[in-house]
Short mmCIF file of C-alpha atoms and ligand atoms in Angstrom, two decimals:
data_model
loop_
_atom_site.label_atom_id
_atom_site.label_comp_id
_atom_site.label_asym_id
_atom_site.label_seq_id
_atom_site.Cartn_x
_atom_site.Cartn_y
_atom_site.Cartn_z
CA UNK T 1 117.01 -205.13 214.40
CA UNK T 2 113.53 -204.37 213.09
CA UNK T 3 111.62 -207.04 211.22
CA UNK T 4 109.49 -206.20 208.18
CA UNK T 5 107.03 -209.03 207.67
CA UNK T 6 105.22 -206.96 205.04
CA UNK T 7 108.22 -207.25 202.69
CA UNK T 8 109.77 -210.22 200.90
CA UNK T 9 113.07 -210.49 198.99
CA UNK T 10 113.20 -212.21 195.63
CA UNK T 11 115.33 -215.36 195.74
CA UNK T 12 116.47 -214.78 192.15
CA UNK T 13 117.49 -211.10 192.05
CA UNK T 14 117.30 -209.89 195.70
CA UNK T 15 114.73 -207.20 194.82
CA UNK T 16 112.57 -206.40 197.84
CA UNK T 17 108.89 -206.66 197.06
CA UNK T 18 105.79 -205.97 199.08
CA UNK T 19 104.43 -209.31 200.43
CA UNK T 20 101.01 -209.92 198.86
CA UNK T 21 98.11 -211.83 200.38
CA UNK T 22 97.37 -214.79 198.18
CA UNK T 23 94.33 -216.97 197.77
CA UNK T 24 94.78 -220.74 197.44
CA UNK T 25 96.33 -221.51 194.03
CA UNK T 26 97.58 -217.97 193.36
CA UNK T 27 101.25 -217.26 192.67
CA UNK T 28 103.05 -213.97 193.32
CA UNK T 29 105.95 -213.05 191.01
CA UNK T 30 108.83 -210.60 191.41
CA UNK T 31 108.16 -207.18 189.88
CA UNK T 32 111.75 -207.00 188.61
CA UNK T 33 112.58 -210.42 187.20
CA UNK T 34 109.31 -212.34 187.16
CA UNK T 35 110.66 -215.09 189.45
CA UNK T 36 108.24 -216.83 191.83
CA UNK T 37 108.01 -215.11 195.21
CA UNK T 38 105.22 -216.96 196.96
CA UNK T 39 102.55 -219.52 196.29
CA UNK T 40 99.10 -219.37 197.84
CA UNK T 41 98.70 -222.05 200.50
CA UNK T 42 96.10 -224.74 200.29
CA UNK T 43 92.71 -224.17 201.83
CA UNK T 44 91.82 -226.00 205.07
CA UNK T 45 89.44 -228.17 203.08
CA UNK T 46 92.24 -229.21 200.71
CA UNK T 47 94.61 -229.83 203.61
CA UNK T 48 92.03 -231.97 205.45
CA UNK T 49 91.32 -233.95 202.26
CA UNK T 50 95.05 -234.61 201.77
CA UNK T 51 95.41 -235.62 205.43
CA UNK T 52 92.52 -238.11 205.25
CA UNK T 53 93.79 -239.48 201.92
CA UNK T 54 97.25 -239.95 203.49
CA UNK T 55 95.68 -241.75 206.47
CA UNK T 56 93.80 -244.23 204.20
CA UNK T 57 96.89 -244.85 202.06
CA UNK T 58 99.04 -245.31 205.16
CA UNK T 59 96.66 -247.95 206.52
CA UNK T 60 96.54 -249.75 203.16
CA UNK T 61 100.35 -249.67 202.88
CA UNK T 62 100.64 -251.26 206.32
CA UNK T 63 98.05 -253.99 206.14
CA UNK T 64 98.07 -255.10 202.48
CA UNK T 65 100.91 -257.04 200.75
CA UNK T 66 103.45 -254.96 198.83
CA UNK T 67 105.38 -257.61 196.95
CA UNK T 68 104.78 -261.31 196.57
CA UNK T 69 107.01 -263.96 194.97
CA UNK T 70 106.39 -267.49 193.73
CA UNK T 71 109.16 -269.99 194.28
CA UNK T 72 108.87 -273.76 193.67
CA UNK T 73 105.11 -273.56 193.90
CA UNK T 74 105.16 -271.64 197.17
CA UNK T 75 103.91 -268.08 197.42
CA UNK T 76 105.37 -265.57 199.86
CA UNK T 77 104.45 -261.92 200.31
CA UNK T 78 105.20 -259.14 202.74
CA UNK T 79 103.67 -255.97 204.06
CA UNK T 80 105.55 -252.78 204.92
CA UNK T 81 105.76 -253.79 208.52
CA UNK T 82 106.84 -257.28 207.48
CA UNK T 83 109.77 -255.80 205.55
CA UNK T 84 110.85 -253.92 208.66
CA UNK T 85 110.70 -257.09 210.78
CA UNK T 86 112.87 -258.85 208.21
CA UNK T 87 115.80 -256.72 209.41
CA UNK T 88 115.51 -258.05 212.95
CA UNK T 89 116.77 -261.55 212.14
CA UNK T 90 120.27 -260.57 211.09
CA UNK T 91 123.23 -258.44 212.07
CA UNK T 92 121.25 -255.58 210.55
CA UNK T 93 118.88 -255.65 213.54
CA UNK T 94 119.71 -252.08 214.60
CA UNK T 95 118.64 -251.01 211.11
CA UNK T 96 115.14 -252.28 211.92
CA UNK T 97 114.70 -249.47 214.41
CA UNK T 98 115.89 -246.81 211.98
CA UNK T 99 113.72 -248.14 209.12
CA UNK T 100 110.71 -248.54 211.35
CA UNK T 101 110.99 -244.98 212.58
CA UNK T 102 111.68 -243.44 209.13
CA UNK T 103 109.00 -245.23 207.05
CA UNK T 104 106.41 -246.41 209.56
CA UNK T 105 106.30 -244.73 212.97
CA UNK T 106 107.18 -241.09 212.19
CA UNK T 107 105.09 -240.85 208.98
CA UNK T 108 102.17 -242.31 210.94
CA UNK T 109 102.63 -239.69 213.65
CA UNK T 110 102.94 -236.92 211.03
CA UNK T 111 99.71 -238.02 209.33
CA UNK T 112 97.84 -238.34 212.66
CA UNK T 113 98.90 -234.80 213.65
CA UNK T 114 97.90 -233.44 210.24
CA UNK T 115 94.46 -235.05 210.50
CA UNK T 116 93.99 -233.79 214.06
CA UNK T 117 94.98 -230.21 213.28
CA UNK T 118 93.22 -229.84 209.94
CA UNK T 119 89.95 -231.48 210.99
CA UNK T 120 89.63 -229.34 214.12
CA UNK T 121 90.43 -226.20 212.08
CA UNK T 122 87.92 -227.29 209.46
CA UNK T 123 85.30 -227.47 212.22
CA UNK T 124 86.27 -223.92 213.24
CA UNK T 125 87.86 -225.00 216.50
CA UNK T 126 91.34 -224.79 217.88
CA UNK T 127 92.71 -228.34 218.24
CA UNK T 128 93.89 -229.37 221.72
CA UNK T 129 97.69 -229.08 221.96
CA UNK T 130 97.61 -226.98 218.77
CA UNK T 131 100.91 -225.14 219.38
CA UNK T 132 102.82 -228.27 220.46
CA UNK T 133 101.51 -230.31 217.55
CA UNK T 134 102.31 -227.62 215.00
CA UNK T 135 105.92 -227.61 216.22
CA UNK T 136 105.97 -231.41 216.38
CA UNK T 137 104.80 -231.67 212.75
CA UNK T 138 107.60 -229.36 211.62
CA UNK T 139 110.16 -231.36 213.60
CA UNK T 140 108.98 -234.69 212.23
CA UNK T 141 108.94 -233.63 208.57
CA UNK T 142 112.70 -234.06 207.81
CA UNK T 143 112.70 -237.54 209.42
CA UNK T 144 109.80 -239.01 207.44
CA UNK T 145 111.28 -240.88 204.49
CA UNK T 146 108.38 -242.62 202.79
CA UNK T 147 109.77 -241.71 199.36
CA UNK T 148 113.16 -243.21 200.26
CA UNK T 149 111.39 -246.38 201.41
CA UNK T 150 109.49 -246.40 198.13
CA UNK T 151 112.76 -246.21 196.21
CA UNK T 152 114.13 -249.18 198.19
CA UNK T 153 111.02 -251.20 197.42
CA UNK T 154 111.32 -250.45 193.69
CA UNK T 155 114.98 -251.54 193.69
CA UNK T 156 113.97 -254.79 195.43
CA UNK T 157 111.22 -255.30 192.88
CA UNK T 158 113.57 -254.90 189.93
CA UNK T 159 116.16 -257.25 191.48
CA UNK T 160 113.60 -259.91 192.40
CA UNK T 161 111.86 -259.68 189.04
CA UNK T 162 114.97 -261.00 187.30
CA UNK T 163 114.91 -264.15 189.49
CA UNK T 164 111.31 -264.91 190.36
CA UNK T 165 107.74 -264.26 189.36
CA UNK T 166 106.88 -261.16 191.36
CA UNK T 167 103.36 -259.98 192.21
CA UNK T 168 102.78 -256.31 192.87
CA UNK T 169 100.32 -255.88 195.75
CA UNK T 170 97.96 -253.10 196.73
CA UNK T 171 100.44 -252.00 199.39
CA UNK T 172 103.04 -250.82 196.89
CA UNK T 173 100.47 -248.61 195.09
CA UNK T 174 99.34 -247.25 198.45
CA UNK T 175 102.94 -246.51 199.37
CA UNK T 176 103.51 -244.70 196.07
CA UNK T 177 100.33 -242.68 196.56
CA UNK T 178 101.35 -241.88 200.12
CA UNK T 179 104.74 -240.53 198.98
CA UNK T 180 103.00 -238.25 196.49
CA UNK T 181 100.37 -237.02 198.95
CA UNK T 182 102.93 -236.26 201.69
CA UNK T 183 105.12 -234.42 199.19
CA UNK T 184 102.11 -232.29 198.18
CA UNK T 185 101.72 -230.98 201.73
CA UNK T 186 104.09 -228.01 202.03
CA UNK T 187 105.14 -226.48 205.35
CA UNK T 188 103.42 -223.24 204.33
CA UNK T 189 100.12 -225.11 203.95
CA UNK T 190 100.27 -226.31 207.56
CA UNK T 191 101.53 -222.97 208.89
CA UNK T 192 98.51 -221.33 207.28
CA UNK T 193 96.37 -223.01 209.94
CA UNK T 194 97.53 -220.24 212.27
CA UNK T 195 95.74 -217.65 210.18
CA UNK T 196 92.56 -219.74 210.04
CA UNK T 197 92.06 -219.38 213.81
CA UNK T 198 90.56 -216.40 215.55
CA UNK T 199 93.26 -213.91 216.58
CA UNK T 200 92.08 -214.09 220.20
CA UNK T 201 92.75 -217.81 220.35
CA UNK T 202 96.18 -217.99 218.81
CA UNK T 203 97.71 -214.70 219.90
CA UNK T 204 98.42 -215.92 223.39
CA UNK T 205 100.00 -219.13 222.20
CA UNK T 206 102.59 -218.16 219.64
CA UNK T 207 104.37 -214.88 219.05
CA UNK T 208 104.54 -215.58 215.33
CA UNK T 209 100.77 -215.73 215.20
CA UNK T 210 100.44 -212.39 216.99
CA UNK T 211 101.16 -210.66 213.69
CA UNK T 212 97.94 -212.18 212.33
CA UNK T 213 97.13 -211.62 208.68
CA UNK T 214 99.84 -209.80 206.84
CA UNK T 215 99.12 -206.10 206.39
CA UNK T 216 98.26 -204.99 202.92
CA UNK T 217 100.30 -201.82 203.05
CA UNK T 218 103.86 -201.34 204.12
CA UNK T 219 106.04 -198.33 204.81
CA UNK T 220 106.60 -196.13 201.83
ZN1 ZN L 301 113.43 -211.00 191.18
#
């Protein structure tokens, strides 16, 4: 079977269109129905800025209190990591591992990889372990559940608020910001790092990159 990377099918009407090359922020629409075909990926500068923002928010979410309560004159608060450790004291101990991986460890790894790849690319260099880390980032993405963790924290906040005086800490705002920033990084944005490298450096590492920039003209 022959592949035609220069063509793209519309998800709305199945019309086959020629795949355009887009600049960051541009949107390609179907010639037949006007549906969205492709969106231009973020520039390396934008990706690096998002990666660094995510790193700062991740650190804040992990070291600053998220929620604090006052009970009988005593104040108690917890960080993101503290909420994970709370699971270890009960029969829910196995859950601690799942929660730690989903909202602390894997998002941290994902952010570190993103910073590593985007900053090296920004400097015009191929990051060490580029191919392996690109695949690792894709594999980690479905398992990072910062937004699910955020939802759990909000439910806890609403429940606790009806019983105690609840303080909202910097950590919860950092967590909310982190969920937004990570959602704003699309797989296509990270995949575009392939095309930012010199063809001679990425062609030997990944067959997908061997195609290089998409050709402007197709058959017919
Ligand atoms: Zn269409």
